[in-house]
């Protein structure tokens, strides 16, 4: 396993070599911070994601992630983490991958920025893949995923009316329970 963690808040790290383990009942809790355009924390809260159900499509199991705002299902394949929306499937997060690789996910673009970024969150310090999502309708999002754990951090960016890009939200893993 490529991560180290405080075992008190990580229950049952997956032995699978998946970028985001998927089993019904898996749970991830995040601390959320919101920032103003000067980079000052101006709010916050919590977010819980969990695998609540699965469905089989053409012999392949897809998982529903509660807390996700869209009607999406996810699965792991040999080349990474896939997303399905309204029956249409796309590679979301390539794994394994190499820094500099990029691909399209629906109308957006995704790239591997790094395969060995160290990220410290309340749950511990992890060696992560860093993915950057370039949206057609908004600034980027950076995702940090650790093998066998899933997403440990996320940074979402926004833009002011004058065109300044700034970090608007940060998500940091505080608890995980994996089957």
PDB file of N, CA, C and O in Angstrom, residues 20-28 48-55 61-68 70-74 177 179:
ATOM      1  N   UNK A  20      -9.947   4.158  -6.412  1.00  0.00           N
ATOM      2  CA  UNK A  20     -11.061   4.496  -5.518  1.00  0.00           C
ATOM      3  C   UNK A  20     -11.835   3.216  -5.267  1.00  0.00           C
ATOM      4  O   UNK A  20     -12.631   2.796  -6.104  1.00  0.00           O
ATOM      5  N   UNK A  21     -11.580   2.547  -4.142  1.00  0.00           N
ATOM      6  CA  UNK A  21     -12.266   1.278  -3.860  1.00  0.00           C
ATOM      7  C   UNK A  21     -13.783   1.454  -3.850  1.00  0.00           C
ATOM      8  O   UNK A  21     -14.288   2.475  -3.386  1.00  0.00           O
ATOM      9  N   UNK A  22     -14.482   0.484  -4.362  1.00  0.00           N
ATOM     10  CA  UNK A  22     -15.937   0.550  -4.456  1.00  0.00           C
ATOM     11  C   UNK A  22     -16.562  -0.728  -3.918  1.00  0.00           C
ATOM     12  O   UNK A  22     -16.495  -1.777  -4.557  1.00  0.00           O
ATOM     13  N   UNK A  23     -17.166  -0.620  -2.754  1.00  0.00           N
ATOM     14  CA  UNK A  23     -17.956  -1.716  -2.190  1.00  0.00           C
ATOM     15  C   UNK A  23     -19.133  -1.089  -1.453  1.00  0.00           C
ATOM     16  O   UNK A  23     -18.976  -0.051  -0.784  1.00  0.00           O
ATOM     17  N   UNK A  24     -20.301  -1.691  -1.595  1.00  0.00           N
ATOM     18  CA  UNK A  24     -21.471  -1.173  -0.898  1.00  0.00           C
ATOM     19  C   UNK A  24     -21.171  -1.095   0.596  1.00  0.00           C
ATOM     20  O   UNK A  24     -20.683  -2.045   1.185  1.00  0.00           O
ATOM     21  N   UNK A  25     -21.442   0.067   1.188  1.00  0.00           N
ATOM     22  CA  UNK A  25     -21.165   0.308   2.603  1.00  0.00           C
ATOM     23  C   UNK A  25     -19.910   1.121   2.857  1.00  0.00           C
ATOM     24  O   UNK A  25     -19.716   1.606   3.975  1.00  0.00           O
ATOM     25  N   UNK A  26     -19.045   1.298   1.857  1.00  0.00           N
ATOM     26  CA  UNK A  26     -17.854   2.140   2.040  1.00  0.00           C
ATOM     27  C   UNK A  26     -18.300   3.569   2.352  1.00  0.00           C
ATOM     28  O   UNK A  26     -19.316   4.051   1.836  1.00  0.00           O
ATOM     29  N   UNK A  27     -17.521   4.254   3.198  1.00  0.00           N
ATOM     30  CA  UNK A  27     -17.879   5.594   3.654  1.00  0.00           C
ATOM     31  C   UNK A  27     -16.631   6.461   3.759  1.00  0.00           C
ATOM     32  O   UNK A  27     -15.588   6.001   4.237  1.00  0.00           O
ATOM     33  N   UNK A  28     -16.755   7.723   3.321  1.00  0.00           N
ATOM     34  CA  UNK A  28     -15.694   8.722   3.441  1.00  0.00           C
ATOM     35  C   UNK A  28     -16.315   9.998   3.997  1.00  0.00           C
ATOM     36  O   UNK A  28     -17.320  10.480   3.473  1.00  0.00           O
ATOM     37  N   UNK A  48     -20.275  13.833   3.609  1.00  0.00           N
ATOM     38  CA  UNK A  48     -20.124  12.377   3.673  1.00  0.00           C
ATOM     39  C   UNK A  48     -20.450  11.790   2.317  1.00  0.00           C
ATOM     40  O   UNK A  48     -21.447  12.170   1.696  1.00  0.00           O
ATOM     41  N   UNK A  49     -19.593  10.892   1.852  1.00  0.00           N
ATOM     42  CA  UNK A  49     -19.848  10.123   0.643  1.00  0.00           C
ATOM     43  C   UNK A  49     -19.901   8.662   1.051  1.00  0.00           C
ATOM     44  O   UNK A  49     -19.099   8.213   1.875  1.00  0.00           O
ATOM     45  N   UNK A  50     -20.833   7.929   0.486  1.00  0.00           N
ATOM     46  CA  UNK A  50     -20.896   6.500   0.780  1.00  0.00           C
ATOM     47  C   UNK A  50     -21.445   5.754  -0.427  1.00  0.00           C
ATOM     48  O   UNK A  50     -22.176   6.315  -1.240  1.00  0.00           O
ATOM     49  N   UNK A  51     -21.049   4.495  -0.520  1.00  0.00           N
ATOM     50  CA  UNK A  51     -21.585   3.627  -1.566  1.00  0.00           C
ATOM     51  C   UNK A  51     -22.872   3.035  -1.013  1.00  0.00           C
ATOM     52  O   UNK A  51     -22.847   2.243  -0.065  1.00  0.00           O
ATOM     53  N   UNK A  52     -24.007   3.457  -1.575  1.00  0.00           N
ATOM     54  CA  UNK A  52     -25.300   3.063  -1.032  1.00  0.00           C
ATOM     55  C   UNK A  52     -25.952   1.911  -1.778  1.00  0.00           C
ATOM     56  O   UNK A  52     -26.796   1.228  -1.221  1.00  0.00           O
ATOM     57  N   UNK A  53     -25.592   1.735  -3.045  1.00  0.00           N
ATOM     58  CA  UNK A  53     -26.230   0.672  -3.819  1.00  0.00           C
ATOM     59  C   UNK A  53     -25.378   0.358  -5.036  1.00  0.00           C
ATOM     60  O   UNK A  53     -24.421   1.058  -5.344  1.00  0.00           O
ATOM     61  N   UNK A  54     -25.757  -0.721  -5.702  1.00  0.00           N
ATOM     62  CA  UNK A  54     -25.090  -1.054  -6.955  1.00  0.00           C
ATOM     63  C   UNK A  54     -26.131  -1.554  -7.936  1.00  0.00           C
ATOM     64  O   UNK A  54     -27.262  -1.858  -7.575  1.00  0.00           O
ATOM     65  N   UNK A  55     -25.733  -1.589  -9.199  1.00  0.00           N
ATOM     66  CA  UNK A  55     -26.579  -2.095 -10.263  1.00  0.00           C
ATOM     67  C   UNK A  55     -25.683  -2.791 -11.273  1.00  0.00           C
ATOM     68  O   UNK A  55     -24.504  -2.452 -11.390  1.00  0.00           O
ATOM     69  N   UNK A  61     -20.742  -4.521 -12.602  1.00  0.00           N
ATOM     70  CA  UNK A  61     -21.336  -3.858 -11.439  1.00  0.00           C
ATOM     71  C   UNK A  61     -20.912  -2.395 -11.384  1.00  0.00           C
ATOM     72  O   UNK A  61     -19.725  -2.073 -11.459  1.00  0.00           O
ATOM     73  N   UNK A  62     -21.925  -1.520 -11.254  1.00  0.00           N
ATOM     74  CA  UNK A  62     -21.726  -0.082 -11.113  1.00  0.00           C
ATOM     75  C   UNK A  62     -22.266   0.334  -9.754  1.00  0.00           C
ATOM     76  O   UNK A  62     -23.277  -0.185  -9.296  1.00  0.00           O
ATOM     77  N   UNK A  63     -21.602   1.306  -9.100  1.00  0.00           N
ATOM     78  CA  UNK A  63     -21.935   1.695  -7.737  1.00  0.00           C
ATOM     79  C   UNK A  63     -22.433   3.129  -7.672  1.00  0.00           C
ATOM     80  O   UNK A  63     -21.901   4.015  -8.328  1.00  0.00           O
ATOM     81  N   UNK A  64     -23.457   3.344  -6.829  1.00  0.00           N
ATOM     82  CA  UNK A  64     -24.027   4.673  -6.597  1.00  0.00           C
ATOM     83  C   UNK A  64     -23.326   5.297  -5.405  1.00  0.00           C
ATOM     84  O   UNK A  64     -23.205   4.674  -4.352  1.00  0.00           O
ATOM     85  N   UNK A  65     -22.856   6.515  -5.554  1.00  0.00           N
ATOM     86  CA  UNK A  65     -22.143   7.241  -4.508  1.00  0.00           C
ATOM     87  C   UNK A  65     -23.070   8.314  -3.950  1.00  0.00           C
ATOM     88  O   UNK A  65     -23.359   9.303  -4.631  1.00  0.00           O
ATOM     89  N   UNK A  66     -23.591   8.104  -2.731  1.00  0.00           N
ATOM     90  CA  UNK A  66     -24.457   9.118  -2.127  1.00  0.00           C
ATOM     91  C   UNK A  66     -23.619  10.335  -1.776  1.00  0.00           C
ATOM     92  O   UNK A  66     -22.420  10.231  -1.534  1.00  0.00           O
ATOM     93  N   UNK A  67     -24.239  11.493  -1.735  1.00  0.00           N
ATOM     94  CA  UNK A  67     -23.511  12.721  -1.471  1.00  0.00           C
ATOM     95  C   UNK A  67     -23.022  13.359  -2.761  1.00  0.00           C
ATOM     96  O   UNK A  67     -22.641  14.515  -2.782  1.00  0.00           O
ATOM     97  N   UNK A  68     -23.016  12.590  -3.842  1.00  0.00           N
ATOM     98  CA  UNK A  68     -22.675  13.083  -5.177  1.00  0.00           C
ATOM     99  C   UNK A  68     -23.906  13.828  -5.683  1.00  0.00           C
ATOM    100  O   UNK A  68     -25.028  13.337  -5.556  1.00  0.00           O
ATOM    101  N   UNK A  70     -24.903  14.532  -8.725  1.00  0.00           N
ATOM    102  CA  UNK A  70     -25.485  14.107  -9.994  1.00  0.00           C
ATOM    103  C   UNK A  70     -26.070  12.709  -9.903  1.00  0.00           C
ATOM    104  O   UNK A  70     -26.022  12.048  -8.869  1.00  0.00           O
ATOM    105  N   UNK A  71     -26.648  12.266 -10.982  1.00  0.00           N
ATOM    106  CA  UNK A  71     -27.191  10.912 -11.069  1.00  0.00           C
ATOM    107  C   UNK A  71     -26.141  10.029 -11.745  1.00  0.00           C
ATOM    108  O   UNK A  71     -26.296   9.643 -12.895  1.00  0.00           O
ATOM    109  N   UNK A  72     -25.068   9.750 -11.020  1.00  0.00           N
ATOM    110  CA  UNK A  72     -23.931   9.030 -11.573  1.00  0.00           C
ATOM    111  C   UNK A  72     -23.753   7.681 -10.897  1.00  0.00           C
ATOM    112  O   UNK A  72     -24.088   7.502  -9.732  1.00  0.00           O
ATOM    113  N   UNK A  73     -23.157   6.765 -11.648  1.00  0.00           N
ATOM    114  CA  UNK A  73     -22.705   5.488 -11.120  1.00  0.00           C
ATOM    115  C   UNK A  73     -21.233   5.347 -11.491  1.00  0.00           C
ATOM    116  O   UNK A  73     -20.781   5.938 -12.477  1.00  0.00           O
ATOM    117  N   UNK A  74     -20.500   4.550 -10.704  1.00  0.00           N
ATOM    118  CA  UNK A  74     -19.061   4.412 -10.903  1.00  0.00           C
ATOM    119  C   UNK A  74     -18.657   2.946 -10.876  1.00  0.00           C
ATOM    120  O   UNK A  74     -19.279   2.128 -10.208  1.00  0.00           O
ATOM    121  N   UNK A 177     -14.289   4.387   6.237  1.00  0.00           N
ATOM    122  CA  UNK A 177     -14.583   3.014   6.627  1.00  0.00           C
ATOM    123  C   UNK A 177     -14.790   2.233   5.338  1.00  0.00           C
ATOM    124  O   UNK A 177     -15.744   2.475   4.602  1.00  0.00           O
ATOM    125  N   UNK A 179     -14.861  -1.533   3.247  1.00  0.00           N
ATOM    126  CA  UNK A 179     -15.197  -2.972   3.428  1.00  0.00           C
ATOM    127  C   UNK A 179     -14.104  -3.852   2.877  1.00  0.00           C
ATOM    128  O   UNK A 179     -13.442  -3.579   1.955  1.00  0.00           O
TER     129      UNK A 179
END
